[in-house]
CSV table of C-alpha atoms in Angstrom, one decimal:
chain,number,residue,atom,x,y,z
A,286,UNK,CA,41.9,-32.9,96.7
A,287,UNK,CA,41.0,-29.4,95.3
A,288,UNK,CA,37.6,-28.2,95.0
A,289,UNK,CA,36.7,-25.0,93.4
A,290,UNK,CA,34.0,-23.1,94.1
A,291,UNK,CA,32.7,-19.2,93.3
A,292,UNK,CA,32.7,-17.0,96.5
A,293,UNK,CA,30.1,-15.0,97.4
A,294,UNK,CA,30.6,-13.1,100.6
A,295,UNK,CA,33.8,-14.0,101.8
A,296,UNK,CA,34.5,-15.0,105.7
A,297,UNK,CA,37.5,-13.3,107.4
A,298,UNK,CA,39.7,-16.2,107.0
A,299,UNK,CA,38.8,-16.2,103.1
A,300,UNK,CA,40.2,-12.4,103.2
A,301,UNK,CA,42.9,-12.8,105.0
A,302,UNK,CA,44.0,-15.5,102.5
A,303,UNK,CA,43.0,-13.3,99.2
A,304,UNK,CA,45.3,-10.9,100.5
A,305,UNK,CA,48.4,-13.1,101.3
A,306,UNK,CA,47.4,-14.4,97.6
A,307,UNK,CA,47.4,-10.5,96.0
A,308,UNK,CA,50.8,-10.0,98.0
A,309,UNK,CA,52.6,-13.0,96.6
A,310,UNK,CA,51.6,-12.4,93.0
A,311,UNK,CA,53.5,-8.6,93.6
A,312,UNK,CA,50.0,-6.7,93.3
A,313,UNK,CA,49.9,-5.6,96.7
A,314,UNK,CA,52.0,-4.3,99.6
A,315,UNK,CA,51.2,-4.3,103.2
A,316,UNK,CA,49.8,-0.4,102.6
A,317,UNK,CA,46.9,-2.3,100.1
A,318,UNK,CA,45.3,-4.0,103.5
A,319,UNK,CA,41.8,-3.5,103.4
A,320,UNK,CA,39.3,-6.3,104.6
A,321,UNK,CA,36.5,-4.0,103.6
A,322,UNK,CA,38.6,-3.6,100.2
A,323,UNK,CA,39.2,-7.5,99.7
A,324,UNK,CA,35.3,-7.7,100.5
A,325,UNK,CA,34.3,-4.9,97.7
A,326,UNK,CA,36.2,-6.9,95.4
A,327,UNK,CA,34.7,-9.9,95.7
A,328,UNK,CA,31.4,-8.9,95.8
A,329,UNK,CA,31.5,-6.3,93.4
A,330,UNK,CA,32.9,-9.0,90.4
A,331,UNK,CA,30.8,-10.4,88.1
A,332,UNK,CA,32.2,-13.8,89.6
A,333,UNK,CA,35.2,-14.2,91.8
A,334,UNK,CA,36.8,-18.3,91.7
A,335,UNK,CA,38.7,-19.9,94.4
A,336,UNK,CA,40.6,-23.1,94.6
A,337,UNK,CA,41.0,-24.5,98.2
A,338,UNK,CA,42.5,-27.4,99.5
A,339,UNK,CA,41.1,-28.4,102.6
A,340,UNK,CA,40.0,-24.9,103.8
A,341,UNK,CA,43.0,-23.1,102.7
A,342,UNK,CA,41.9,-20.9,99.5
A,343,UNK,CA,45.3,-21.8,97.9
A,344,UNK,CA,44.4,-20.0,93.7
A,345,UNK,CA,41.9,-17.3,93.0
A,346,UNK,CA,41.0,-15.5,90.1
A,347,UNK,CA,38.0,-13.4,89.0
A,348,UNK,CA,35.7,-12.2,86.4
A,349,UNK,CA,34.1,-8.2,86.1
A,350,UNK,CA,31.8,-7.1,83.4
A,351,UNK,CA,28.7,-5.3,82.5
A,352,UNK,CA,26.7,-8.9,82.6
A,353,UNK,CA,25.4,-8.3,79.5
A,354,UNK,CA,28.2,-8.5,77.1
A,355,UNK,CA,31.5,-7.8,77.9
A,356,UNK,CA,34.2,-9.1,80.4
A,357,UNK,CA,37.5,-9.3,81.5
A,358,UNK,CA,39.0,-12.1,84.0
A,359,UNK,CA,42.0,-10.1,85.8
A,360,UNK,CA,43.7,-11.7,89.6
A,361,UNK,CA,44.1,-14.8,88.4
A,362,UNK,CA,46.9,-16.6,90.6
A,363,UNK,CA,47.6,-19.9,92.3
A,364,UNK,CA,49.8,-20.2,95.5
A,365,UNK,CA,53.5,-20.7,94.4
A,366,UNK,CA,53.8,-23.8,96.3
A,367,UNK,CA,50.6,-25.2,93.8
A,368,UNK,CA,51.8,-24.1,90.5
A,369,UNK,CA,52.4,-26.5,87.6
A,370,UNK,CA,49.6,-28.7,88.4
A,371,UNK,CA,46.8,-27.3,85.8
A,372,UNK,CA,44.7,-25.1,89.0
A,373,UNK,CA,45.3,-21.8,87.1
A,374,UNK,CA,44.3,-23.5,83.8
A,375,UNK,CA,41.2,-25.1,85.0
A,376,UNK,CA,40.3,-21.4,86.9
A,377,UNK,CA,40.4,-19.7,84.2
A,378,UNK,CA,38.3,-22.6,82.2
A,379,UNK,CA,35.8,-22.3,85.0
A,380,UNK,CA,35.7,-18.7,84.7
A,381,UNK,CA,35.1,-18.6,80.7
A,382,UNK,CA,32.7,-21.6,81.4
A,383,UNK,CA,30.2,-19.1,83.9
A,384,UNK,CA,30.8,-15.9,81.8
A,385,UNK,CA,29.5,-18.2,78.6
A,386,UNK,CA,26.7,-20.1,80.7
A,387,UNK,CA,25.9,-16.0,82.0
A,388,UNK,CA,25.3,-14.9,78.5
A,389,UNK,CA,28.7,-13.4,78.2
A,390,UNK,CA,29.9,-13.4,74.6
A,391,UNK,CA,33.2,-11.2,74.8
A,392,UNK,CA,35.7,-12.1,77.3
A,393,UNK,CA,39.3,-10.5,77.4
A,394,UNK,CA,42.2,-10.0,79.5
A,395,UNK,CA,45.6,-8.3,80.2
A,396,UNK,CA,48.2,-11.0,80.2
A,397,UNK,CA,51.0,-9.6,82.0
A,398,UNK,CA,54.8,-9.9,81.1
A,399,UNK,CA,55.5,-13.3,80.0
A,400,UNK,CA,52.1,-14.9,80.9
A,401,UNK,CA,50.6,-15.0,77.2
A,402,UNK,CA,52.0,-18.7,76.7
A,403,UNK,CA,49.7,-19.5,79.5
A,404,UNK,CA,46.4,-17.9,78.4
A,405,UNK,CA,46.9,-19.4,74.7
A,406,UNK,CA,46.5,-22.7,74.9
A,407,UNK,CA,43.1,-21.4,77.0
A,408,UNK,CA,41.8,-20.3,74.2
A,409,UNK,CA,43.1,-16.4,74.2
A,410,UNK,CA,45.5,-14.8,72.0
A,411,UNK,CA,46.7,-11.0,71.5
A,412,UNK,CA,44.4,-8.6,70.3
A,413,UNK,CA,45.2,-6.9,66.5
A,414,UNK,CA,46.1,-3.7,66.9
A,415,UNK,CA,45.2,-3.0,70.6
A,416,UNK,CA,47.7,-1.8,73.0
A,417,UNK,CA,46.4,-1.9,77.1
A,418,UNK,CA,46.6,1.3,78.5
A,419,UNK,CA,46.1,2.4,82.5
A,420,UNK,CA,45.4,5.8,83.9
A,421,UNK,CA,48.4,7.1,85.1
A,422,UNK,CA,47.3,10.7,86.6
């Protein structure tokens, strides 16, 4: 059974997992491995989501904004081994779900390269006229 749950302050075997989980989505490399970084992260989010089974955290995904108005979910991801089974759907449901129940009216994201089918049926679709841009220098 998978339970989901919203982390707090994460253990050392709760970081340890987030980071095998940033590594296999491609966002990290061994150079990114920072407990006190995983530990910012999490605490610093508006929310921060895990799925576990058992104890293993086996799908995150997170949630920052100002809490007033505005947010974005980014690090959404589910263990390769437990994908196709609805967990990153019903994460990012969850996620919506507390940002609404927190007074949060404006939710966005950055669907990477050939995610957008996913994050449609959810209820997202591309923004008119807006192109995602990062800080390069």
């Amino acid at each position: 059974m998978i339970e989901y749950s919203f982390l707090e302050t994460p253990k050392q075997m709760d970081i340890a997992r987030l980071t095998d989980l940033y590594r296999q989505a491609g966002w990290w490399t061994e150079a990114l491995d920072n407990p006190s970084l995983v530990t910012g992260i999490v605490v610093g989010s508006h929310c921060f989501l895990v799925a576990r089974q058992a104890t293993t955290i086996i799908a995150m995904g997170r949630a920052i904004s100002d809490r007033v108005s505005d947010a974005y979910i980014q690090d959404v991801t589910v263990d390769p081994a437990f994908r196709r089974q609805g967990i990153g759907s019903r994460m990012v449901a969850a996620l919506v779900a507390r940002l609404e129940a927190d007074g949060i009216g404006w939710v966005g994201l950055i669907a990477e390269r050939k995610t957008h089918s996913f994050y449609r049926p959810l209820g997202f679709s591309p923004m008119v006229d807006a192109v995602p841009m990062l800080k390069t220098s």
